[in-house]
Amino acid sequence: MATHSMIIPSSSSSSSSSSLAAAASPFKETLPLFSRSLTFPRKSLFSQVRLRFFAEKHSQLDTSNGCATNFASIQDSGDQLTEEHVTKGESTLSITVVGASGDLAKKKIFPALFALFYEGCLPQDFSVFGYARTKLTHEELRDMISSTLTCRIDQREKCGDKMEQFLKRCFYHSGQYNSEEDFAELNKKLKEKEAGKISNRLYYLSIPPNIFVDVVRCASLRASSANGWTRVIVEKPFGRDSESSGELTRCLKQYLTEEQIFRIDHYLGKELVENLSVLRFSNLVFEPLWSRNYIRNVQLIFSEDFGTEGRGGYFDQYGIIRDIMQNHLLQILALFAMETPVSLDAEDIRSEKVKVLRSMKPLRLEDVVVGQYKGHNKGGKTYPGYTDDPTVPNHSLTPTFAAAAMFINNARWDGVPFLMKAGKALHTRGAEIRVQFRHVPGNLYKKSFATNLDNATNELVIRVQPDEGIYLRINNKVPGLGMRLDRSDLNLLYRSRYPREIPDAYERLLLDAIEGERRLFIRSDELDAAWDLFTPALKELEERKIIPELYPYGSRGPVGAHYLASKYNVRWGDLGEA
């Protein structure tokens, strides 16, 4: 079989954008030569709709501009695909976790990969490589990650055997993140495992964003697939503002097409977030109500009951707005508010989300409240303040809490406040969406609620975590001879209705990346639109050195959040929660 190749200019090891070669790179995804290169077993915790042949996603050419890419690329690739490989469609999947010695890799990525293997969702021929600067052997990596692997799904038998089989597929390579030579050595090891088959390679960048481009450059020039696909999962944060995010995207796209970049926001993989479109578009009872005509306000609330604890140095560079609001909460908002997409195709859904973001007003400083937790004594225990963290500067103004009011300028949502609230060291841990409906016009029973008409409104609550559930608050008559009204919940508690444990968000997102399903990943224009909404307010906060309002560790946050809500005649829905 004839192969075609492209010549790649040499690149220096510098990570600056000016030194990045703009020429076509071997990392750019090539045309899959065999439409049945990878198949999945039928057995899976996911529906058979999701577990499809790779051919369904990759039988067409993936490029950023619609032009055909070369069939083969990469220097020093002497592998020739035999006719036997053509007829059998033999292929292999290589997953490389860059930053394998970090907490995210140990606690989330490796356990998610094992869960996929345990459920039969990975192809038969796969290998997992850890890559980091730390010097480790294969056995030391296996020992490190084995303590975090669990057979939590149904606690089925033969857990130990499955774990042993998975660990045998895990290997380690130590190297520098900016060393082409080290990635060339990694490439040799990957080829040994791939044994001349069609190689599909997935890189997960579990590393700080300042070394993203170094890793992509080195892997591009030395460790991309010659005959299959190569994809890269990038963890947030995607920059600090519009300018830095745009620069990062431009640098990555000198080595990757947009279709190869999988910007992960693990909240999009949460079961209840993925259920948002199902709840709305497949239930007639909700779709007609999903507009300004019936909805008074929407609240997106995120809270953690712990402080920075060990992450102070990292967190202080970003703050709660960049860490939670600009990505997690804004992504949920876009999914919630989008118009009905043409189809469930990834591009159709992501295009509708972009329309929502472009219809929104940029966040104004007067619509933002920021806070920072302080030390507090409670129950004989002392809780440290944010600036008590030794990794945080003593006079840091970085907010650990923020509340914001945002608006969408379109016919469906005009005038409806979307309130966001996120904070650390609060009284509880949770994430939820609260939809407060309008008052009933001419309510016959308003006297039963005295003067507090808010108690007479319906509320839909989607609890993302913990104790996943959906409940609708309605007005109901209390049984008895009198006419006394009560607010009751129609409750769908997932652990009661669906006793099987819900897969972790990383499992779903990793499987989607392997399958080439981009629906739950963030597109570059979507990222640009998101930063355009927050960058002006962020710059003003920092330039004016706005002092955050202090709130005690373990409290409900600063009082200013309540004034912000009342400004738009809104009461935070979680105030009545324990």
Coordinates of C-alpha atoms in Angstrom, one line a residue:
M1 CA 0.0 0.0 0.0
A2 CA 1.4 3.4 -0.9
T3 CA 1.8 5.9 1.8
H4 CA 2.0 9.7 1.6
S5 CA 4.1 11.8 3.9
M6 CA 4.6 15.4 4.9
I7 CA 7.9 17.0 5.8
I8 CA 7.8 18.9 9.1
P9 CA 10.2 21.8 9.7
S10 CA 12.3 21.5 12.8
S11 CA 11.2 23.4 15.9
S12 CA 13.2 24.8 18.8
S13 CA 12.3 23.8 22.4
S14 CA 11.1 27.3 23.3
S15 CA 7.4 27.5 24.4
S16 CA 6.9 31.1 23.2
S17 CA 4.2 31.6 20.6
S18 CA 6.6 33.4 18.3
S19 CA 8.7 30.3 17.9
L20 CA 5.9 28.0 17.1
A21 CA 6.0 26.7 13.6
A22 CA 2.9 27.6 11.7
A23 CA 3.4 24.8 9.1
A24 CA 1.2 21.7 9.0
S25 CA 2.1 19.3 11.8
P26 CA 2.1 15.5 12.0
F27 CA -0.1 15.8 15.1
K28 CA -3.0 17.0 12.8
E29 CA -5.5 14.3 12.6
T30 CA -5.2 12.0 9.6
L31 CA -7.9 10.2 7.6
P32 CA -8.8 6.9 9.3
L33 CA -7.7 4.3 6.8
F34 CA -10.0 1.6 8.1
S35 CA -13.6 2.3 9.0
R36 CA -13.7 -0.6 11.5
S37 CA -10.4 0.1 13.3
L38 CA -11.9 -0.2 16.8
T39 CA -14.9 -1.9 18.0
F40 CA -16.4 -2.1 21.5
P41 CA -17.9 -5.1 23.3
R42 CA -21.6 -5.2 23.6
K43 CA -21.6 -5.3 27.3
S44 CA -21.5 -1.8 28.9
L45 CA -23.1 0.3 31.6
F46 CA -23.9 2.8 28.8
S47 CA -26.7 2.4 26.3
Q48 CA -25.9 0.6 23.0
V49 CA -26.7 3.9 21.3
R50 CA -23.5 5.4 22.7
L51 CA -21.3 2.3 22.2
R52 CA -20.9 2.3 18.5
F53 CA -18.1 1.5 16.1
F54 CA -15.5 4.2 15.7
A55 CA -16.4 4.2 12.0
E56 CA -19.6 6.1 12.7
K57 CA -17.6 9.0 14.0
H58 CA -14.5 8.7 11.8
S59 CA -15.6 7.5 8.4
Q60 CA -15.4 11.1 7.2
L61 CA -12.4 13.3 7.1
D62 CA -11.7 15.5 10.2
T63 CA -10.1 18.8 9.4
S64 CA -10.6 22.3 10.5
N65 CA -11.0 23.8 7.1
G66 CA -12.6 20.9 5.1
C67 CA -9.5 20.2 3.1
A68 CA -8.2 16.6 2.8
T69 CA -5.3 15.7 5.1
N70 CA -2.4 13.4 4.2
F71 CA -2.9 9.7 4.7
A72 CA 0.3 9.3 6.7
S73 CA 2.6 11.7 8.5
I74 CA 5.4 11.8 11.0
Q75 CA 9.1 11.5 10.4
D76 CA 11.0 8.3 11.3
S77 CA 7.8 6.2 10.7
G78 CA 8.8 3.2 8.7
D79 CA 5.8 1.1 9.6
Q80 CA 4.0 -0.2 6.6
L81 CA 0.4 -1.3 6.9
T82 CA 0.1 -4.9 5.6
E83 CA -2.8 -6.3 3.6
E84 CA -3.5 -8.4 6.6
H85 CA -4.1 -5.3 8.7
V86 CA -6.5 -4.0 6.0
T87 CA -8.7 -7.0 6.0
K88 CA -8.7 -7.6 9.7
G89 CA -9.0 -3.9 10.6
E90 CA -6.6 -4.4 13.5
S91 CA -5.9 -1.4 15.6
T92 CA -4.8 -0.4 19.1
L93 CA -5.6 2.5 21.5
S94 CA -2.8 4.2 23.4
I95 CA -3.8 6.5 26.2
T96 CA -1.0 8.7 27.6
V97 CA -1.7 10.6 30.9
V98 CA 0.7 13.6 30.9
G99 CA 1.3 14.6 34.5
A100 CA 0.6 11.1 35.8
S101 CA 2.1 11.7 39.2
G102 CA -0.3 14.5 40.0
D103 CA -3.4 14.3 42.2
L104 CA -5.9 14.6 39.3
A105 CA -4.4 11.7 37.5
K106 CA -4.2 9.5 40.6
K107 CA -7.7 10.4 42.0
K108 CA -9.7 10.8 38.8
I109 CA -8.2 9.8 35.5
F110 CA -6.7 6.4 36.3
P111 CA -9.8 5.3 38.3
A112 CA -12.0 6.4 35.4
L113 CA -10.0 4.4 32.9
F114 CA -10.2 1.4 35.1
A115 CA -14.0 1.8 35.5
L116 CA -14.3 1.9 31.7
F117 CA -12.1 -1.3 31.4
Y118 CA -14.1 -3.0 34.1
E119 CA -17.4 -2.3 32.2
G120 CA -16.0 -3.5 28.9
C121 CA -16.0 0.0 27.3
L122 CA -12.4 0.0 26.2
P123 CA -11.2 -1.9 23.1
Q124 CA -9.5 -5.2 23.5
D125 CA -6.1 -3.9 22.5
F126 CA -5.2 -0.9 24.5
S127 CA -2.4 0.4 26.8
V128 CA -2.1 3.2 29.3
F129 CA 1.1 5.2 29.7
G130 CA 1.9 7.6 32.5
Y131 CA 4.3 10.5 31.6
A132 CA 5.8 12.9 34.1
R133 CA 9.1 14.3 35.3
T134 CA 9.0 12.1 38.5
K135 CA 11.3 9.1 38.2
L136 CA 9.2 6.0 38.5
T137 CA 9.3 2.4 37.3
H138 CA 6.3 0.6 35.8
E139 CA 5.7 -1.2 39.1
E140 CA 5.9 2.0 41.1
L141 CA 3.3 3.6 38.9
R142 CA 1.1 0.6 39.3
D143 CA 1.5 0.6 43.1
M144 CA 0.7 4.3 43.2
I145 CA -2.5 4.1 41.3
S146 CA -3.7 0.7 42.6
S147 CA -4.7 2.3 45.9
T148 CA -7.2 4.6 44.1
L149 CA -8.8 1.9 41.9
T150 CA -12.1 0.5 43.1
C151 CA -14.7 -2.0 41.8
R152 CA -17.4 0.2 43.1
I153 CA -19.8 -0.5 40.3
D154 CA -22.2 -3.2 41.8
Q155 CA -19.3 -4.6 43.8
R156 CA -19.2 -7.5 41.5
E157 CA -17.0 -10.6 41.7
K158 CA -13.5 -11.0 40.2
C159 CA -12.6 -7.4 41.0
G160 CA -9.1 -8.4 41.9
D161 CA -8.6 -10.2 38.6
K162 CA -9.9 -7.2 36.6
M163 CA -7.6 -4.8 38.5
E164 CA -4.6 -7.0 37.9
Q165 CA -5.4 -7.2 34.2
F166 CA -5.8 -3.4 34.0
L167 CA -2.5 -2.7 35.9
K168 CA -0.7 -5.0 33.4
R169 CA -1.7 -2.6 30.7
C170 CA -0.3 0.4 32.6
F171 CA 3.3 1.6 31.9
Y172 CA 5.4 4.6 32.8
H173 CA 7.9 6.9 31.0
S174 CA 9.8 9.7 32.7
G175 CA 10.7 12.8 30.8
Q176 CA 10.7 16.5 30.6
Y177 CA 7.6 18.3 29.3
N178 CA 9.6 20.4 26.8
S179 CA 12.0 17.7 25.6
E180 CA 11.4 16.3 22.1
E181 CA 14.0 13.6 22.8
D182 CA 12.0 12.3 25.7
F183 CA 8.8 12.2 23.7
A184 CA 10.7 10.4 20.9
E185 CA 11.6 7.7 23.5
L186 CA 7.9 7.6 24.5
N187 CA 7.0 7.2 20.9
K188 CA 9.3 4.1 20.7
K189 CA 7.6 2.5 23.7
L190 CA 4.2 3.2 22.3
K191 CA 5.2 1.6 19.0
E192 CA 6.4 -1.5 20.8
K193 CA 2.9 -1.9 22.4
E194 CA 1.1 -1.1 19.1
A195 CA 3.0 -3.8 17.3
G196 CA 2.6 -2.3 13.8
K197 CA -1.2 -2.1 14.0
I198 CA -3.3 1.0 13.3
S199 CA -2.5 3.3 16.2
N200 CA -5.0 5.6 17.8
R201 CA -3.5 7.9 20.4
L202 CA -5.2 9.9 23.2
Y203 CA -3.2 12.4 25.3
Y204 CA -4.7 13.7 28.5
L205 CA -2.9 16.9 29.7
S206 CA -3.2 16.8 33.5
I207 CA -0.7 19.6 33.8
P208 CA -0.6 23.3 34.5
P209 CA -1.7 25.4 31.5
N210 CA 1.7 27.2 31.1
I211 CA 3.2 23.9 29.7
F212 CA 0.3 22.9 27.5
V213 CA 2.1 24.2 24.3
D214 CA 5.4 22.6 25.2
V215 CA 3.8 19.2 25.5
V216 CA 1.7 19.5 22.4
R217 CA 4.7 20.7 20.4
C218 CA 6.9 17.8 21.5
A219 CA 4.2 15.2 21.2
S220 CA 3.4 16.6 17.8
L221 CA 6.8 16.4 16.4
R222 CA 7.8 13.1 18.0
A223 CA 4.9 11.0 19.3
S224 CA 1.8 11.4 17.2
S225 CA 0.1 8.6 15.4
A226 CA 1.3 7.8 11.8
N227 CA -1.8 6.0 10.6
G228 CA -4.7 6.5 13.0
W229 CA -6.0 9.5 14.9
T230 CA -4.4 11.6 17.7
R231 CA -6.4 13.6 20.1
V232 CA -5.6 15.8 23.1
I233 CA -7.7 16.4 26.2
V234 CA -6.9 19.8 27.8
E235 CA -7.9 20.5 31.4
K236 CA -9.1 24.0 32.5
P237 CA -8.2 26.8 33.1
F238 CA -8.1 27.8 29.4
G239 CA -6.3 31.1 30.1
R240 CA -7.1 33.9 32.5
D241 CA -9.0 36.3 30.2
S242 CA -9.9 36.8 26.5
E243 CA -6.4 37.6 25.5
S244 CA -4.5 34.8 27.2
S245 CA -7.2 32.3 26.2
G246 CA -7.0 33.4 22.6
E247 CA -3.2 33.1 22.6
L248 CA -3.4 29.6 24.0
T249 CA -5.9 28.6 21.3
R250 CA -3.7 30.1 18.6
C251 CA -0.6 28.3 19.8
L252 CA -2.4 24.9 20.1
K253 CA -3.9 25.3 16.7
Q254 CA -0.4 25.5 15.1
Y255 CA -0.1 21.8 16.0
L256 CA -3.7 20.6 16.3
T257 CA -6.9 21.0 14.4
E258 CA -10.0 22.1 16.3
E259 CA -11.4 18.6 16.0
Q260 CA -8.4 17.2 17.8
I261 CA -8.7 19.5 20.8
F262 CA -11.0 18.2 23.6
R263 CA -11.4 21.0 26.2
I264 CA -12.8 19.2 29.2
D265 CA -15.1 20.7 31.8
H266 CA -15.9 17.7 34.0
Y267 CA -19.2 19.3 35.1
L268 CA -20.6 18.7 31.6
G269 CA -20.1 15.0 32.3
K270 CA -22.3 15.1 35.5
E271 CA -25.4 13.0 35.1
L272 CA -27.9 15.7 36.0
V273 CA -26.2 18.2 33.7
E274 CA -26.4 15.8 30.8
N275 CA -30.0 15.2 31.7
L276 CA -30.9 18.9 31.3
S277 CA -31.8 18.6 27.6
V278 CA -33.7 15.4 28.2
L279 CA -35.7 16.9 30.9
R280 CA -36.6 19.9 28.8
F281 CA -36.9 18.6 25.2
S282 CA -38.6 15.3 25.9
N283 CA -41.2 16.4 28.5
L284 CA -44.1 18.4 27.2
V285 CA -44.9 19.6 30.7
F286 CA -41.7 21.6 30.8
E287 CA -40.9 22.8 27.3
P288 CA -43.8 25.3 27.1
L289 CA -42.8 26.8 30.4
W290 CA -39.1 27.3 29.5
S291 CA -39.3 31.1 28.9
R292 CA -39.7 34.5 30.4
N293 CA -43.4 34.1 30.3
Y294 CA -43.4 31.6 33.2
I295 CA -39.9 31.7 34.7
R296 CA -39.1 34.5 37.1
N297 CA -35.4 33.8 37.7
V298 CA -32.8 31.0 37.4
Q299 CA -30.2 30.3 40.0
L300 CA -26.9 28.4 39.6
I301 CA -25.4 27.6 42.9
F302 CA -22.1 26.0 43.7
S303 CA -20.6 25.6 47.2
E304 CA -17.8 23.8 48.9
D305 CA -17.5 23.2 52.6
F306 CA -13.7 23.4 52.6
G307 CA -11.1 26.0 51.8
T308 CA -8.1 26.0 49.5
E309 CA -6.2 23.5 51.7
G310 CA -3.1 22.7 49.7
R311 CA -4.1 24.5 46.6
G312 CA -3.7 28.1 47.8
G313 CA -0.8 28.9 45.5
Y314 CA -2.7 27.7 42.4
F315 CA -6.1 29.1 43.4
D316 CA -4.7 32.6 44.2
Q317 CA -3.7 33.0 40.5
Y318 CA -7.3 32.5 39.3
G319 CA -9.9 33.0 42.0
I320 CA -13.5 31.7 42.2
I321 CA -14.8 33.5 39.2
R322 CA -12.3 32.0 36.8
D323 CA -12.2 28.6 38.6
I324 CA -16.0 28.0 38.8
M325 CA -18.2 30.7 37.3
Q326 CA -16.6 31.3 33.9
N327 CA -16.6 27.6 33.1
H328 CA -18.8 25.2 35.2
L329 CA -21.7 27.5 35.9
L330 CA -21.7 29.3 32.6
Q331 CA -21.7 26.0 30.7
I332 CA -24.7 24.8 32.7
L333 CA -26.4 28.1 32.0
A334 CA -25.8 27.8 28.2
L335 CA -27.2 24.2 28.2
F336 CA -30.2 25.3 30.2
A337 CA -31.1 28.4 28.1
M338 CA -30.3 27.2 24.6
E339 CA -32.9 26.9 21.8
T340 CA -33.9 23.4 20.5
P341 CA -30.9 22.2 18.4
V342 CA -31.5 20.8 14.9
S343 CA -30.3 17.4 16.1
L344 CA -28.3 15.8 18.9
D345 CA -25.1 16.1 16.8
A346 CA -22.3 17.7 18.7
E347 CA -21.9 20.7 16.4
D348 CA -25.6 21.5 16.4
I349 CA -25.7 21.5 20.3
R350 CA -22.5 23.5 20.6
S351 CA -23.7 26.0 18.1
E352 CA -26.9 26.7 20.1
K353 CA -24.8 27.1 23.2
V354 CA -22.6 29.7 21.4
K355 CA -25.8 31.6 20.4
V356 CA -26.8 31.9 24.0
L357 CA -23.4 33.2 25.1
R358 CA -23.3 35.7 22.3
S359 CA -26.8 37.0 23.3
M360 CA -25.7 37.7 26.8
K361 CA -24.7 41.1 28.2
P362 CA -21.1 41.2 29.5
L363 CA -21.0 41.1 33.3
R364 CA -21.0 44.5 35.0
L365 CA -19.1 45.3 38.1
E366 CA -22.2 46.5 39.8
D367 CA -23.8 43.1 39.3
V368 CA -20.9 41.3 41.1
V369 CA -20.3 40.6 44.8
V370 CA -17.0 39.1 45.9
G371 CA -16.0 37.7 49.2
Q372 CA -13.1 36.0 51.0
Y373 CA -13.4 33.6 53.9
K374 CA -11.8 34.5 57.2
G375 CA -10.7 32.5 60.3
H376 CA -13.5 31.3 62.5
N377 CA -13.9 29.4 65.8
K378 CA -16.8 27.0 66.0
G379 CA -17.5 24.2 68.4
G380 CA -14.1 24.5 70.0
K381 CA -12.4 24.1 66.6
T382 CA -10.4 26.8 64.8
Y383 CA -10.9 27.2 61.1
P384 CA -8.1 29.1 59.2
G385 CA -8.8 32.0 57.0
Y386 CA -7.8 32.2 53.3
T387 CA -4.7 34.3 53.9
D388 CA -3.7 32.0 56.8
D389 CA -2.7 29.5 54.1
P390 CA 1.1 29.7 53.9
T391 CA 1.0 29.4 50.1
V392 CA -1.3 32.5 49.8
P393 CA 0.1 36.1 50.0
N394 CA -0.8 37.9 53.2
H395 CA -2.7 40.7 51.6
S396 CA -4.3 38.7 48.8
L397 CA -7.5 40.2 47.3
T398 CA -8.4 37.0 45.4
P399 CA -12.1 36.2 45.9
T400 CA -13.1 32.8 47.3
F401 CA -16.7 33.7 46.9
A402 CA -18.7 35.5 44.2
A403 CA -22.3 36.1 43.3
A404 CA -23.3 37.6 39.9
A405 CA -26.4 38.5 38.0
M406 CA -26.4 37.9 34.2
F407 CA -29.0 38.5 31.5
I408 CA -29.7 37.1 28.0
N409 CA -30.8 39.5 25.3
N410 CA -33.2 37.3 23.3
A411 CA -36.9 36.9 22.9
R412 CA -37.1 33.8 25.2
W413 CA -35.2 35.2 28.2
D414 CA -35.4 39.0 28.0
G415 CA -35.5 40.4 31.6
V416 CA -35.0 37.1 33.4
P417 CA -32.1 37.3 35.9
F418 CA -29.7 34.4 35.9
L419 CA -28.0 34.5 39.3
M420 CA -24.8 32.6 39.9
K421 CA -23.3 32.0 43.3
A422 CA -20.1 30.1 44.0
G423 CA -17.9 29.9 47.1
K424 CA -15.4 28.0 49.2
A425 CA -15.5 27.3 53.0
L426 CA -19.3 27.6 53.1
H427 CA -21.7 25.8 55.3
T428 CA -22.4 22.9 52.9
R429 CA -21.2 21.2 49.7
G430 CA -23.4 21.1 46.7
A431 CA -24.2 22.2 43.2
E432 CA -27.8 22.8 41.9
I433 CA -29.9 24.6 39.4
R434 CA -33.0 26.4 40.8
V435 CA -35.8 27.6 38.6
Q436 CA -38.3 29.9 40.3
F437 CA -41.5 30.3 38.4
R438 CA -43.8 33.4 38.4
H439 CA -46.7 34.0 40.7
V440 CA -50.1 32.7 39.7
P441 CA -52.1 35.6 38.4
G442 CA -55.1 36.3 40.6
N443 CA -54.2 33.4 42.9
L444 CA -57.4 32.4 44.8
Y445 CA -55.3 31.2 47.7
K446 CA -52.9 34.0 48.2
K447 CA -54.4 34.8 51.6
S448 CA -53.3 31.4 52.8
F449 CA -49.7 32.5 52.3
A450 CA -50.1 35.8 54.2
T451 CA -47.9 38.6 52.6
N452 CA -45.1 36.3 51.5
L453 CA -46.1 35.5 48.0
D454 CA -42.8 33.9 47.3
N455 CA -44.0 30.9 49.3
A456 CA -46.8 30.5 46.7
T457 CA -44.5 30.1 43.7
N458 CA -43.4 26.8 42.2
E459 CA -39.8 25.9 42.1
L460 CA -37.9 23.3 40.0
V461 CA -34.7 22.1 41.6
I462 CA -32.1 20.1 39.8
R463 CA -29.5 18.9 42.3
V464 CA -26.2 18.1 40.5
Q465 CA -24.3 16.9 43.6
P466 CA -24.4 15.4 46.1
D467 CA -27.6 13.2 46.4
E468 CA -28.5 13.7 42.8
G469 CA -32.1 14.4 42.2
I470 CA -34.9 16.5 40.7
Y471 CA -37.8 17.9 42.6
L472 CA -40.7 20.2 41.9
R473 CA -42.1 22.3 44.7
I474 CA -45.9 22.7 44.5
N475 CA -48.6 24.1 46.7
N476 CA -50.8 21.5 48.3
K477 CA -53.7 21.3 50.8
V478 CA -52.8 19.9 54.2
P479 CA -55.2 17.0 55.0
G480 CA -57.8 18.1 57.5
L481 CA -61.1 19.9 57.9
G482 CA -59.5 23.4 57.5
M483 CA -58.0 25.0 54.4
R484 CA -54.3 25.1 55.2
L485 CA -51.8 25.1 52.4
D486 CA -48.3 23.6 52.4
R487 CA -45.4 23.5 50.0
S488 CA -44.6 19.9 49.1
D489 CA -41.9 18.3 46.9
L490 CA -42.5 15.9 44.0
N491 CA -39.2 14.2 44.4
L492 CA -37.1 12.1 42.0
L493 CA -34.1 11.0 44.2
Y494 CA -31.7 9.1 42.0
R495 CA -30.3 6.8 44.6
S496 CA -33.9 5.6 45.3
R497 CA -35.1 5.4 41.7
Y498 CA -31.8 4.2 40.2
P499 CA -30.0 2.1 42.8
R500 CA -27.0 1.5 40.5
E501 CA -24.2 3.9 41.2
I502 CA -23.9 6.8 38.8
P503 CA -20.7 6.8 36.7
D504 CA -18.1 9.5 37.4
A505 CA -18.1 12.4 35.0
Y506 CA -14.5 11.6 33.9
E507 CA -15.6 8.1 32.8
R508 CA -18.2 9.6 30.5
L509 CA -15.9 12.3 29.1
L510 CA -13.0 9.9 28.5
L511 CA -15.2 7.5 26.7
D512 CA -16.6 10.3 24.6
A513 CA -13.1 11.5 23.7
I514 CA -12.1 7.9 22.7
E515 CA -15.2 7.7 20.5
G516 CA -14.7 11.1 19.0
E517 CA -18.0 12.4 20.5
R518 CA -17.5 16.2 21.1
R519 CA -20.9 17.1 22.4
L520 CA -19.7 17.6 26.0
F521 CA -16.5 19.4 25.1
I522 CA -16.0 23.1 24.6
R523 CA -15.4 24.5 21.1
S524 CA -13.0 27.4 20.6
D525 CA -15.6 30.0 19.6
E526 CA -17.7 28.9 22.7
L527 CA -14.6 29.6 24.8
D528 CA -14.1 33.0 23.3
A529 CA -17.7 34.0 23.9
A530 CA -17.5 32.9 27.5
W531 CA -14.4 34.9 28.2
D532 CA -15.8 38.0 26.5
L533 CA -18.6 38.0 29.1
F534 CA -16.3 37.9 32.2
T535 CA -13.0 39.6 31.1
P536 CA -14.2 43.3 31.5
A537 CA -15.5 42.8 35.1
L538 CA -12.4 40.7 36.0
K539 CA -10.0 43.4 34.8
E540 CA -12.0 46.1 36.6
L541 CA -11.9 44.1 39.8
E542 CA -8.2 43.8 39.6
E543 CA -7.3 47.3 38.4
R544 CA -9.5 48.9 41.1
K545 CA -8.2 46.5 43.7
I546 CA -11.8 45.8 45.0
I547 CA -11.5 44.5 48.5
P548 CA -13.7 41.3 49.0
E549 CA -16.2 41.2 51.8
L550 CA -15.1 38.9 54.6
Y551 CA -17.3 36.0 55.7
P552 CA -16.6 33.4 58.4
Y553 CA -15.4 29.9 57.4
G554 CA -18.5 27.6 57.5
S555 CA -21.1 30.4 57.0
R556 CA -23.5 31.1 54.1
G557 CA -21.2 33.7 52.5
P558 CA -21.1 37.5 52.5
V559 CA -24.3 39.5 53.2
G560 CA -23.7 41.4 49.9
A561 CA -25.0 38.4 48.0
H562 CA -28.4 38.8 49.5
Y563 CA -28.5 42.5 48.5
L564 CA -27.6 41.6 45.0
A565 CA -30.4 39.1 44.8
S566 CA -32.9 41.6 46.3
K567 CA -31.8 44.2 43.7
Y568 CA -33.7 42.0 41.2
N569 CA -36.5 41.0 43.6
V570 CA -35.0 37.5 44.0
R571 CA -34.5 35.4 47.1
W572 CA -31.8 32.8 47.0
G573 CA -33.6 29.4 46.9
D574 CA -31.1 27.6 49.1
L575 CA -31.7 29.8 52.2
G576 CA -34.3 27.4 53.4
E577 CA -32.0 24.4 52.9
A578 CA -30.1 22.8 55.7

